[in-house]
JSON list of C-alpha atoms in Angstrom, two decimals:
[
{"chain": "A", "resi": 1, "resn": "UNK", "atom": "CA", "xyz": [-7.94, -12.83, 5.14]},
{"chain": "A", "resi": 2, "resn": "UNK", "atom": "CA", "xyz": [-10.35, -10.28, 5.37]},
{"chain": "A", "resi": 3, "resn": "UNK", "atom": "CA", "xyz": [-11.86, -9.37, 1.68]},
{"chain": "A", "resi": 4, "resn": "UNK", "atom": "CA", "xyz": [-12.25, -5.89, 0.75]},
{"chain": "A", "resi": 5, "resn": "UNK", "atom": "CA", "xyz": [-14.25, -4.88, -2.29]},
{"chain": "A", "resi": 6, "resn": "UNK", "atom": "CA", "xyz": [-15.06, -1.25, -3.61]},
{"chain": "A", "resi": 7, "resn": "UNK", "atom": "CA", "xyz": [-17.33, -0.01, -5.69]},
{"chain": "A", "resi": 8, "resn": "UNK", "atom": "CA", "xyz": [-17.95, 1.69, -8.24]},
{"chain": "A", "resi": 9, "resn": "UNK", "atom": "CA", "xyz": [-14.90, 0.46, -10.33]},
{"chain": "A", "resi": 10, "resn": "UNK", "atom": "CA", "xyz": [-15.22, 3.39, -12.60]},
{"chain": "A", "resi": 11, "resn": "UNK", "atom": "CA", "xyz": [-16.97, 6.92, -11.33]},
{"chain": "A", "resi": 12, "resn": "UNK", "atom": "CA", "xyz": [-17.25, 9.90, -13.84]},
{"chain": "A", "resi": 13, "resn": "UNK", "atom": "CA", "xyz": [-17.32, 12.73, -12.55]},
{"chain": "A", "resi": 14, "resn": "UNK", "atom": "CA", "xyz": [-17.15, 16.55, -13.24]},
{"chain": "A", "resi": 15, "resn": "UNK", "atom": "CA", "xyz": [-14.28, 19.22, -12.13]},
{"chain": "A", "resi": 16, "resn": "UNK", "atom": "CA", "xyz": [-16.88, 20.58, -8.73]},
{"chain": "A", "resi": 17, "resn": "UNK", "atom": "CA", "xyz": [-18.61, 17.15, -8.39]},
{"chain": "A", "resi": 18, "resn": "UNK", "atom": "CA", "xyz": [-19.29, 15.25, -5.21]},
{"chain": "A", "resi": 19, "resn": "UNK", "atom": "CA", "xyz": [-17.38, 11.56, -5.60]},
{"chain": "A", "resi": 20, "resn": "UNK", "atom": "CA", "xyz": [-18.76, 9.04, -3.21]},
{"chain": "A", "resi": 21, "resn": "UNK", "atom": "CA", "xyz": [-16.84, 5.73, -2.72]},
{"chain": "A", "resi": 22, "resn": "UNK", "atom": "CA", "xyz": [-17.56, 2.56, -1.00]},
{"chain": "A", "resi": 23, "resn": "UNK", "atom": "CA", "xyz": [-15.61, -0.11, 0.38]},
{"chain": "A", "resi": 24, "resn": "UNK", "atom": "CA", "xyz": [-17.33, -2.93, 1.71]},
{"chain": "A", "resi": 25, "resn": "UNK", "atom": "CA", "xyz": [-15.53, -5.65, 3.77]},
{"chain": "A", "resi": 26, "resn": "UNK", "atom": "CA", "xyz": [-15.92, -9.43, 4.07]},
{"chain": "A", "resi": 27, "resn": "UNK", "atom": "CA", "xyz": [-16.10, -9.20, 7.97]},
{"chain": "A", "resi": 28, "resn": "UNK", "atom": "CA", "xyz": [-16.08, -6.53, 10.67]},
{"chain": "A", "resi": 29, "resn": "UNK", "atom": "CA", "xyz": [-12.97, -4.18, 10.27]},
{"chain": "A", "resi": 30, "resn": "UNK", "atom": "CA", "xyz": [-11.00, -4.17, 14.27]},
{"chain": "A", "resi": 31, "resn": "UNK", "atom": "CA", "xyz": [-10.88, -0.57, 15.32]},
{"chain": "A", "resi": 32, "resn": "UNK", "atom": "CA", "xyz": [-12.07, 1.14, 12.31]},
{"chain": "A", "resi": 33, "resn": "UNK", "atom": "CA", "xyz": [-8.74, 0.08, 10.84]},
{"chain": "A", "resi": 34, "resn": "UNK", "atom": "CA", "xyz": [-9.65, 0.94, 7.17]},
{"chain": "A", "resi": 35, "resn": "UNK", "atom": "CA", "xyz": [-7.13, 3.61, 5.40]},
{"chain": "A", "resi": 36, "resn": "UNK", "atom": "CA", "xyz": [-7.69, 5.12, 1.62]},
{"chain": "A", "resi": 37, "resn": "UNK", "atom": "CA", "xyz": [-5.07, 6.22, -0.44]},
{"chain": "A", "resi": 38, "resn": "UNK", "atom": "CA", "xyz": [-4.68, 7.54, -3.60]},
{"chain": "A", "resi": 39, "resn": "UNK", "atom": "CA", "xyz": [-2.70, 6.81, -6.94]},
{"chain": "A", "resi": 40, "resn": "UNK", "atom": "CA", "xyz": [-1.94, 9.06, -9.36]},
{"chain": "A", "resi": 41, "resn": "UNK", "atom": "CA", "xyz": [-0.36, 7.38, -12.99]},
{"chain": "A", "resi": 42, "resn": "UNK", "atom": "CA", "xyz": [2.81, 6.45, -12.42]},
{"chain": "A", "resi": 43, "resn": "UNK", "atom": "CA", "xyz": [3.01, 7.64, -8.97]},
{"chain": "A", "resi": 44, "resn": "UNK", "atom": "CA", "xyz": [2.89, 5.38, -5.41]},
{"chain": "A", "resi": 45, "resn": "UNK", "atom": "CA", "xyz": [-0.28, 5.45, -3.32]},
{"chain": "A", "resi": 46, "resn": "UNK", "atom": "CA", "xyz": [-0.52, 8.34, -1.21]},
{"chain": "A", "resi": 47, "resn": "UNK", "atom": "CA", "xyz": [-2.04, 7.55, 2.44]},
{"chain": "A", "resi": 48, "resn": "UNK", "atom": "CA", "xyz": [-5.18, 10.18, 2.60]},
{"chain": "A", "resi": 49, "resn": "UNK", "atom": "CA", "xyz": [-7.36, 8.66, 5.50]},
{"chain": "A", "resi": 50, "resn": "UNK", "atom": "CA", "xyz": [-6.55, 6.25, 8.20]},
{"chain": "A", "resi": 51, "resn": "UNK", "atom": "CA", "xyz": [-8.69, 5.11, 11.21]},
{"chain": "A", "resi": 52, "resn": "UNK", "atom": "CA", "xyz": [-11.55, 5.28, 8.39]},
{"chain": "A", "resi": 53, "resn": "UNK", "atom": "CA", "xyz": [-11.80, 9.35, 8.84]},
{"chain": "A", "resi": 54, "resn": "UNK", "atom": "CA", "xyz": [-8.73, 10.87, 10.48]},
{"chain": "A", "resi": 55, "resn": "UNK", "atom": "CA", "xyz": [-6.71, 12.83, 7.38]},
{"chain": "A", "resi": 56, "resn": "UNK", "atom": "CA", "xyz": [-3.46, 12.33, 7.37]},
{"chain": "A", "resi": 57, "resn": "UNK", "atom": "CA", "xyz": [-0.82, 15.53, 7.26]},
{"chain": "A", "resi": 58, "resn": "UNK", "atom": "CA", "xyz": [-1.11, 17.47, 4.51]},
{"chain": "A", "resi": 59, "resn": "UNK", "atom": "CA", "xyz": [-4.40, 16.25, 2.83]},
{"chain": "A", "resi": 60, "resn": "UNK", "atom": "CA", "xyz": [-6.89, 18.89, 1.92]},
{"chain": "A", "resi": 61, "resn": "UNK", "atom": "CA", "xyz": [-10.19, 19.16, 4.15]},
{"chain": "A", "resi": 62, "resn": "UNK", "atom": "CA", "xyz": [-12.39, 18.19, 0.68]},
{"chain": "A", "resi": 63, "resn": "UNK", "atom": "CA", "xyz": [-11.31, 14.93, 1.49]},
{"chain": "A", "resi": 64, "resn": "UNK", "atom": "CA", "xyz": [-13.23, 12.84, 4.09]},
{"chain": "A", "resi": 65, "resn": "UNK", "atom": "CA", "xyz": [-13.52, 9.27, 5.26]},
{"chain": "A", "resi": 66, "resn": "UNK", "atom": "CA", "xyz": [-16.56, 7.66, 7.08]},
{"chain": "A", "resi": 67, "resn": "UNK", "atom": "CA", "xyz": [-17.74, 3.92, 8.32]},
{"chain": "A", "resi": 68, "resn": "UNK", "atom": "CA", "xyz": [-17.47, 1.65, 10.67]},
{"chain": "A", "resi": 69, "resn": "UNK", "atom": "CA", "xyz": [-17.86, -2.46, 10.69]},
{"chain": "A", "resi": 70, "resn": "UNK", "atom": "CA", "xyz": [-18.32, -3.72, 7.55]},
{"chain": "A", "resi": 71, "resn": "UNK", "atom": "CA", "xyz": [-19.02, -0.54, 5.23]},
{"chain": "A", "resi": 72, "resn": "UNK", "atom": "CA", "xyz": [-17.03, 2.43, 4.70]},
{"chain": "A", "resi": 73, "resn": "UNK", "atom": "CA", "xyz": [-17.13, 5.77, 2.73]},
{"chain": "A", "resi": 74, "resn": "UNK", "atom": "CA", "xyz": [-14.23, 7.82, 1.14]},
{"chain": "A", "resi": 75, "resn": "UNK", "atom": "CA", "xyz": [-16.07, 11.32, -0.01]},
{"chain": "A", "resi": 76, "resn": "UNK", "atom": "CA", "xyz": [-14.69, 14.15, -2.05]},
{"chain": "A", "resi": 77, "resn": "UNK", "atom": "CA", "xyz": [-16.64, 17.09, -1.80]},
{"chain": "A", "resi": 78, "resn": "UNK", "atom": "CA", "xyz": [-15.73, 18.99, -4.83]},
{"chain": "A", "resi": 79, "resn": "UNK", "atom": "CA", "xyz": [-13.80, 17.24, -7.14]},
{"chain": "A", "resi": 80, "resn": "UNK", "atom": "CA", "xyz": [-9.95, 19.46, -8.39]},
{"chain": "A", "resi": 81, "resn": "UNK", "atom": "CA", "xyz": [-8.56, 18.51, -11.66]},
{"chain": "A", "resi": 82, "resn": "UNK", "atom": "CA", "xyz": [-5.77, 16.72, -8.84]},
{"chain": "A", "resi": 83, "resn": "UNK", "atom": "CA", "xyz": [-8.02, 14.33, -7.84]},
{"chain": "A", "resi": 84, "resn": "UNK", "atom": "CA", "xyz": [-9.25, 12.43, -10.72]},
{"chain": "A", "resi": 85, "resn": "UNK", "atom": "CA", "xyz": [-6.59, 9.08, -9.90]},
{"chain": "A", "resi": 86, "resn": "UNK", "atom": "CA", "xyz": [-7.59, 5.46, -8.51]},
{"chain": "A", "resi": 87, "resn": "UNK", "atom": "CA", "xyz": [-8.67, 5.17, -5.16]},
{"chain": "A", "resi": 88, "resn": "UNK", "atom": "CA", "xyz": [-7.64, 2.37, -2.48]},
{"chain": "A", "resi": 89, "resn": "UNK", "atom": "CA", "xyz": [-8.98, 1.13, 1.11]},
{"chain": "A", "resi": 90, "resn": "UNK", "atom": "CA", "xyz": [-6.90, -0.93, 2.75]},
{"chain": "A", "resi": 91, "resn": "UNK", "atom": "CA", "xyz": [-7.50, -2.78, 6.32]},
{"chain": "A", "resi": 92, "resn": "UNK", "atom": "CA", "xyz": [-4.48, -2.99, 9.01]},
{"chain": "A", "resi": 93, "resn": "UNK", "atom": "CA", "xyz": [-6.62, -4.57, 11.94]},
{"chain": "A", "resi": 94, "resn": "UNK", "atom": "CA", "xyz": [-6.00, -8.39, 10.60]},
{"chain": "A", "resi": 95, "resn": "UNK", "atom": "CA", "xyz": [-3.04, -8.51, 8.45]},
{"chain": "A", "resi": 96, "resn": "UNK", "atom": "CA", "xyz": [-2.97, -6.70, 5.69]},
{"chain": "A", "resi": 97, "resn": "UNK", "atom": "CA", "xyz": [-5.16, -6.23, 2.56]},
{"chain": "A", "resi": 98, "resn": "UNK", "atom": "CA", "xyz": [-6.49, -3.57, -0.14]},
{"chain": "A", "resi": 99, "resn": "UNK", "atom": "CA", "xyz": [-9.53, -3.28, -2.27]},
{"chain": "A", "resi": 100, "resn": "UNK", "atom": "CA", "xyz": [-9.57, -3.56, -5.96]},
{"chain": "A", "resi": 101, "resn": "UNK", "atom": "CA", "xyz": [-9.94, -0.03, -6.47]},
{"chain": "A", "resi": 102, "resn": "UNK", "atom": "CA", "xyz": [-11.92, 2.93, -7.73]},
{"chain": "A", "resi": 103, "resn": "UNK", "atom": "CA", "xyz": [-10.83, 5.21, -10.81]},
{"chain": "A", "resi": 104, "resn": "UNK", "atom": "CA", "xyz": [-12.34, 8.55, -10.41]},
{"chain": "A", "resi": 105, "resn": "UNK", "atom": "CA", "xyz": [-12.36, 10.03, -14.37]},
{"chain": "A", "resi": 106, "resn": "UNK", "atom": "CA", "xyz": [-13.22, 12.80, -15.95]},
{"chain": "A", "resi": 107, "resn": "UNK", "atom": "CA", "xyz": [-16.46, 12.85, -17.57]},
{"chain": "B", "resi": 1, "resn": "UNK", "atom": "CA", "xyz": [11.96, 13.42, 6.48]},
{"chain": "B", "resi": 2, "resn": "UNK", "atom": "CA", "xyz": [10.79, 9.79, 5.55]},
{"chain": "B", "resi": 3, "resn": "UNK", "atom": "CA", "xyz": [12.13, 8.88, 2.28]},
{"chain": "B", "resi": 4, "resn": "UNK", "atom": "CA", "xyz": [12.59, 4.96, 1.43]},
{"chain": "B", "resi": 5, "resn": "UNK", "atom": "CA", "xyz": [14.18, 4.19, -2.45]},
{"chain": "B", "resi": 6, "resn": "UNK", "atom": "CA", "xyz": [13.35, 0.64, -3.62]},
{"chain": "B", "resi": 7, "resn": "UNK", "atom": "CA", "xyz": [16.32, -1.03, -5.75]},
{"chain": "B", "resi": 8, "resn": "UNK", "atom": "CA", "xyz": [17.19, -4.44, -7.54]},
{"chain": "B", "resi": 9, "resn": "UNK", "atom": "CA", "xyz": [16.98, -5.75, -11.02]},
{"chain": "B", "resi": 10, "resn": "UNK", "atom": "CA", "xyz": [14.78, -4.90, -13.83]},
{"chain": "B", "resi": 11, "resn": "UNK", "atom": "CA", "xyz": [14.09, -8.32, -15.69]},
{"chain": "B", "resi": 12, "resn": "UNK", "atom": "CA", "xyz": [14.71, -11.16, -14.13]},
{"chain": "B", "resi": 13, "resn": "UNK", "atom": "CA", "xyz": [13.99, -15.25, -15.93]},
{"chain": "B", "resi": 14, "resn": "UNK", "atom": "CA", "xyz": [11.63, -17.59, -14.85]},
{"chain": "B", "resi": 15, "resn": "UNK", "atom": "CA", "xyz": [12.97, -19.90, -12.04]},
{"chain": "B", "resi": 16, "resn": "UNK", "atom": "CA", "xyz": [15.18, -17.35, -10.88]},
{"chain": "B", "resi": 17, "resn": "UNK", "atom": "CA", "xyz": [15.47, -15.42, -7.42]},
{"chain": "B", "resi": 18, "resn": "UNK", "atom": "CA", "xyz": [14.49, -11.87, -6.88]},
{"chain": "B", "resi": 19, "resn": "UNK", "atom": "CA", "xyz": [16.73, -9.84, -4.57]},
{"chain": "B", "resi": 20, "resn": "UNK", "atom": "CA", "xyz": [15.43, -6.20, -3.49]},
{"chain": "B", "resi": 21, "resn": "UNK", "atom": "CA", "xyz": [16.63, -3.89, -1.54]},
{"chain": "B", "resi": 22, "resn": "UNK", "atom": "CA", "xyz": [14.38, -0.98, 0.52]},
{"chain": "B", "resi": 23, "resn": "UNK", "atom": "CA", "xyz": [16.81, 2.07, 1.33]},
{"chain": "B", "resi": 24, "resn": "UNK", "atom": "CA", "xyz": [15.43, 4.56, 3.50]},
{"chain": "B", "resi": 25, "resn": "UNK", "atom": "CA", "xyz": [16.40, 7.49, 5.79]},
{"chain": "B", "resi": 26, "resn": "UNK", "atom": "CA", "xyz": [14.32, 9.38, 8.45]},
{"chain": "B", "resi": 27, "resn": "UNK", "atom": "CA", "xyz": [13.66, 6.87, 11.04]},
{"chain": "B", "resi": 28, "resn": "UNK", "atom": "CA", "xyz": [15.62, 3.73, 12.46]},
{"chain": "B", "resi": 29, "resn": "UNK", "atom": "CA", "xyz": [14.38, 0.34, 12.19]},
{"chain": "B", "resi": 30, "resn": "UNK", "atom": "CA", "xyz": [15.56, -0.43, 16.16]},
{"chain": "B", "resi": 31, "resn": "UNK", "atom": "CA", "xyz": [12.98, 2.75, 17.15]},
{"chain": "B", "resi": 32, "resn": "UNK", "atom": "CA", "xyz": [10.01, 0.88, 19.20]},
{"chain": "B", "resi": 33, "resn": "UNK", "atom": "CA", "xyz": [6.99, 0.42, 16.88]},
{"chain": "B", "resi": 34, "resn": "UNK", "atom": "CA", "xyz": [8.76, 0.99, 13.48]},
{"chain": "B", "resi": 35, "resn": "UNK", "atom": "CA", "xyz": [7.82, -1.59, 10.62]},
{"chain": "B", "resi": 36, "resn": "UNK", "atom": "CA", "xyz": [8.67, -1.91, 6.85]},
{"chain": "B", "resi": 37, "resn": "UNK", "atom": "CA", "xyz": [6.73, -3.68, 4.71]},
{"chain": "B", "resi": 38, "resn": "UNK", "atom": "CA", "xyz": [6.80, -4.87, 0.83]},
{"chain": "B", "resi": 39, "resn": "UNK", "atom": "CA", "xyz": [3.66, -4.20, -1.51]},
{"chain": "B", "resi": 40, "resn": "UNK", "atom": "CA", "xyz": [3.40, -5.13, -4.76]},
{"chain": "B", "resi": 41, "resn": "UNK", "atom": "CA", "xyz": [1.16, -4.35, -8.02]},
{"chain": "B", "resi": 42, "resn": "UNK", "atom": "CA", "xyz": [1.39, -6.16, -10.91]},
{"chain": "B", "resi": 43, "resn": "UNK", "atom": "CA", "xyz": [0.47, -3.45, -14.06]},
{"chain": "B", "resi": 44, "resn": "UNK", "atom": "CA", "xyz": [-2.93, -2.32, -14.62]},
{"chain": "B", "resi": 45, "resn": "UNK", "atom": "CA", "xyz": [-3.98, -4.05, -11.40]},
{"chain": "B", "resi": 46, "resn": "UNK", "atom": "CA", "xyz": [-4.49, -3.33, -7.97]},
{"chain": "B", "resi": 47, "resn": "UNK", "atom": "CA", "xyz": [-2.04, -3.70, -4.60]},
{"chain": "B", "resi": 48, "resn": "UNK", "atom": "CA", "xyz": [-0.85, -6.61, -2.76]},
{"chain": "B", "resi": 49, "resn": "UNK", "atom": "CA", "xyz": [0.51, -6.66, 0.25]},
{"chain": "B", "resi": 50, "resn": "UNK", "atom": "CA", "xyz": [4.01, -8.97, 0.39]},
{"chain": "B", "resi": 51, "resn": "UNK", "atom": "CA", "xyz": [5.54, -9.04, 4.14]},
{"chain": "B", "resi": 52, "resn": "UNK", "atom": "CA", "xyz": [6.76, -7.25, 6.62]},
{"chain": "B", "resi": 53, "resn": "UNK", "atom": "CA", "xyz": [9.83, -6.87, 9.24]},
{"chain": "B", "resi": 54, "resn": "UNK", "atom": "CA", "xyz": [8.98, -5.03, 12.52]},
{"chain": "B", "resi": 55, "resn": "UNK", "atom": "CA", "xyz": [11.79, -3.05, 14.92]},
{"chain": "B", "resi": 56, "resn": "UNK", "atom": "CA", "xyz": [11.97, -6.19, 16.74]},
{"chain": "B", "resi": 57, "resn": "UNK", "atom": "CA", "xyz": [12.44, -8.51, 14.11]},
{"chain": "B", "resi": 58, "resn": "UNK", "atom": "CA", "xyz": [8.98, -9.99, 14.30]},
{"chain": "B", "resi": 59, "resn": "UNK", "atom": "CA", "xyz": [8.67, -11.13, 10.33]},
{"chain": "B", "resi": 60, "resn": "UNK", "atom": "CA", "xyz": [4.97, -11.43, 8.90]},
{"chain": "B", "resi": 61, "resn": "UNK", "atom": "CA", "xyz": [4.23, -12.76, 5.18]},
{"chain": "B", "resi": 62, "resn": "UNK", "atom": "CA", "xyz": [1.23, -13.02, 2.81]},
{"chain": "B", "resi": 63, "resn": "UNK", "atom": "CA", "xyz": [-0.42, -16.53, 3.25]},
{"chain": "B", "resi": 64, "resn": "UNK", "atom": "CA", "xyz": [-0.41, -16.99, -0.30]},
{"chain": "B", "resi": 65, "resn": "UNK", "atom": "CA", "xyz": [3.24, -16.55, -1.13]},
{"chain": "B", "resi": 66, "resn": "UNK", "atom": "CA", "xyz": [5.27, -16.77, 2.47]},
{"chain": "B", "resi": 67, "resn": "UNK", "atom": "CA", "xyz": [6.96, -20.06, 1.27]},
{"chain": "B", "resi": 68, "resn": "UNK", "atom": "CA", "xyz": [8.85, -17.88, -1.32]},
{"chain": "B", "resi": 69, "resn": "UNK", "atom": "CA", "xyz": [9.07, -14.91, 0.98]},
{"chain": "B", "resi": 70, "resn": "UNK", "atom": "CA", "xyz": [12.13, -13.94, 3.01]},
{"chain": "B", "resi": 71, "resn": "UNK", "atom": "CA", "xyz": [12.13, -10.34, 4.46]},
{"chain": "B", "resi": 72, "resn": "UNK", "atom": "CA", "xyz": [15.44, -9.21, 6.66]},
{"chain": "B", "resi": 73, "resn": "UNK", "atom": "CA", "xyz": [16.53, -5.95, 8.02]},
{"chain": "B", "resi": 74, "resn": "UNK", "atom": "CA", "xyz": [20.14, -4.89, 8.28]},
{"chain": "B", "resi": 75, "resn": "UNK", "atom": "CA", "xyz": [19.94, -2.16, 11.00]},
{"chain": "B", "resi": 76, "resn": "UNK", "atom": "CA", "xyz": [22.95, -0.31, 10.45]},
{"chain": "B", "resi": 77, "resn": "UNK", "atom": "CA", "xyz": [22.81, 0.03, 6.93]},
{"chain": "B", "resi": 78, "resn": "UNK", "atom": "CA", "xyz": [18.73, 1.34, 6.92]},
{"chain": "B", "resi": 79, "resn": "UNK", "atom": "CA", "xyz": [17.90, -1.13, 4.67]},
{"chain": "B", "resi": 80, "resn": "UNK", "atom": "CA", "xyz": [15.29, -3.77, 4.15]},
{"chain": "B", "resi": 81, "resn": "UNK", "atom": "CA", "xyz": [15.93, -6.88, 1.77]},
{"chain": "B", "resi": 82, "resn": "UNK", "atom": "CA", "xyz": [13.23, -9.05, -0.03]},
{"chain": "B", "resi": 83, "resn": "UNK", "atom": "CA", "xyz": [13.94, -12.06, -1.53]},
{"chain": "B", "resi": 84, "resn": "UNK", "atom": "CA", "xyz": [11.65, -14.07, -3.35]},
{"chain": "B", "resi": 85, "resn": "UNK", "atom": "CA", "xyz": [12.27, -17.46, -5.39]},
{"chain": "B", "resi": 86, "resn": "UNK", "atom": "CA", "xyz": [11.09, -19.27, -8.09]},
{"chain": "B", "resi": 87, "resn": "UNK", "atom": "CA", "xyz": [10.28, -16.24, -10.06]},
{"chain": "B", "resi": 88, "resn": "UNK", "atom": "CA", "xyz": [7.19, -16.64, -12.61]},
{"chain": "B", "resi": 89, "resn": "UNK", "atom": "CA", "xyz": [6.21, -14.43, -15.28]},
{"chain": "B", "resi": 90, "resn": "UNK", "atom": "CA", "xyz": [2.71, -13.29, -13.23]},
{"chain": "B", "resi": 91, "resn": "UNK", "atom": "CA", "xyz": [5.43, -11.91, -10.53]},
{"chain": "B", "resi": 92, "resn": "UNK", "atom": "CA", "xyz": [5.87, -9.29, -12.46]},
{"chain": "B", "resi": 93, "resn": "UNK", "atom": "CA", "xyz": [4.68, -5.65, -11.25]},
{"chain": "B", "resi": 94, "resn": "UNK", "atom": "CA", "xyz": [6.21, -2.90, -9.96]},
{"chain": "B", "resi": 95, "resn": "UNK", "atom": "CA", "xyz": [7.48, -3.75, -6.24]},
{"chain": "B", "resi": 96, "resn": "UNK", "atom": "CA", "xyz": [7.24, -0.91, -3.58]},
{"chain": "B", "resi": 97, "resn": "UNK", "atom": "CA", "xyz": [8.58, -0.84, 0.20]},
{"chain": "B", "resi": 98, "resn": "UNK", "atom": "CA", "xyz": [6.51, 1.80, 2.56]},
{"chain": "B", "resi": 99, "resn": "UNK", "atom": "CA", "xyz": [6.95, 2.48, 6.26]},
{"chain": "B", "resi": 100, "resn": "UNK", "atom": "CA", "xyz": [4.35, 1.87, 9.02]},
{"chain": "B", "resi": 101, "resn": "UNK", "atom": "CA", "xyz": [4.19, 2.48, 12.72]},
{"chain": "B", "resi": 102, "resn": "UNK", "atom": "CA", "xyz": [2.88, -0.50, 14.63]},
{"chain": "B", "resi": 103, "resn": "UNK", "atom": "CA", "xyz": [-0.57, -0.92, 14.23]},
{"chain": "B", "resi": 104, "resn": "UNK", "atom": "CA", "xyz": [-1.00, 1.74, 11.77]},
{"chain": "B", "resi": 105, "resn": "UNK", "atom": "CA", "xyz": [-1.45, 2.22, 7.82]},
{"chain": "B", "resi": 106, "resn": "UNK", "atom": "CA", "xyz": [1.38, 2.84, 5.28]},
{"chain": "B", "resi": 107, "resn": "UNK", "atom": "CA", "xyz": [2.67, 6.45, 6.10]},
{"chain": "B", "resi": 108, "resn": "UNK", "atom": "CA", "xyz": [5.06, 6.53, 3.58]},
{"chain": "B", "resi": 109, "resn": "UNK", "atom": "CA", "xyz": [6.15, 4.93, 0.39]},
{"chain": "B", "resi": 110, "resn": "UNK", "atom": "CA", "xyz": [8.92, 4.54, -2.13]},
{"chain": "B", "resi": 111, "resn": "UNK", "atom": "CA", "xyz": [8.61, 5.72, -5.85]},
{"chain": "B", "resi": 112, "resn": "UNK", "atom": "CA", "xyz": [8.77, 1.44, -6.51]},
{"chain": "B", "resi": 113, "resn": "UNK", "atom": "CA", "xyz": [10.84, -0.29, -8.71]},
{"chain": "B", "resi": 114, "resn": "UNK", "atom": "CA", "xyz": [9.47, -2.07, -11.91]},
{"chain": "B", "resi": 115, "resn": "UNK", "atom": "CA", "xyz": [10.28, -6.55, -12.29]},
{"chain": "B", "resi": 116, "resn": "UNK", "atom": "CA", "xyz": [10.04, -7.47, -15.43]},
{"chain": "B", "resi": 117, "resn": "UNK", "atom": "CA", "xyz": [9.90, -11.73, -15.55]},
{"chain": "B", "resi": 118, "resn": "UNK", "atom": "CA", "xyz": [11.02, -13.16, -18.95]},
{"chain": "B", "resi": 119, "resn": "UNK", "atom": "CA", "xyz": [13.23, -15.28, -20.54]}
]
């Protein structure tokens, strides 16, 4: 099974801030099949980014996805109060598997 | 629109077998391309993919834990059943079933369903 592993497991970050997260996979990634979704306490995950940077329906432009391969980016340009939750990839082109996770918190 | 409800029993002992049940409404299970899977995440940590049923009743499970797995689809009813055995006290986490579309991420997901194991 492919391995994904993202990184930072904790960013702080500031209402405004740029986050920038990373999620690295043990082999290439078919078809830039890498997806990021969000958690909010007590909620499901919320699919944001699929294809590793189509948005899916609904999900503001602030929120962008990048990568290819092996290494791919989730970036939110300005961070709303909304946003500070965990943070998932997942790849679909060999089974299926998610990374560890990233909390974004409020510094 | 897509909603799926996960339901089954809250606590469940060791040894025993867990029976959920994914209700959902929106889309068919006999539409061409339409999938259901089971996800799990145990509290605190992160998400696991379980197994999966496809439209044409193509079944997929997790390497680690397909000899406990069974996944079935009952068409008519829009429902998807998970069964697992041999139920151990790490199994527990909050179980969720989500949609997909062949080849594609998880579009939409239940609110999950919380297993406690204990005796």
């Amino acid at each position: 099974d492919i391995v994904l592993t993202q990184s930072p497991g904790t960013l702080s970050l500031s209402p405004g801030e740029r986050a920038t997260l990373s999620c690295r996979a043990s082999q290439s990634v078919t078809n830039r099949y890498l997806a990021w979704y969000q958690q909010r306490p007590g909620q499901a995950p919320r699919l944001l980014i699929y294809g590793a940077s189509s948005r899916a329906p609904g999900i503001p432009d602030r929120f962008s996805g990048s990568g290819s391969g092996t290494d791919f980016t989730l970036t939110i340009s300005r961070l709303e109060p909304e946003d500070f939750a965990v943070y998932y990839c997942q790849q679909y082109g060999s089974s299926r598997t998610f990374g560890e996770g990233t909390k974004v918190e409020i510094k | 629109q897509v909603t799926l409800r996960e339901s089954g029993p809250a606590l469940v002992k060791p040894t025993q077998t867990l029976t959920l049940t994914c209700s959902f409404s929106g889309f068919s299970l006999s539409t061409n391309g339409m999938c259901v899977s089971w996800i799990r995440q145990p509290p605190g940590t992160a998400l696991e993919w379980l197994a999966r049923v496809n439209w044409d009743d193509h079944k997929y499970y997790s390497t680690s834990l397909k000899t406990r797995l069974t996944i079935s689809k009952d068409t008519s009813k829009n429902q998807v059943i998970l069964t697992m055995t041999d139920m151990d006290p790490v199994d527990t986490a909050t179980y969720y079933c989500a949609r997909m579309i062949y080849g594609g991420p998880f579009d939409y997901w239940g609110p999950g369903t919380l297993v406690t194991v204990s005796s």
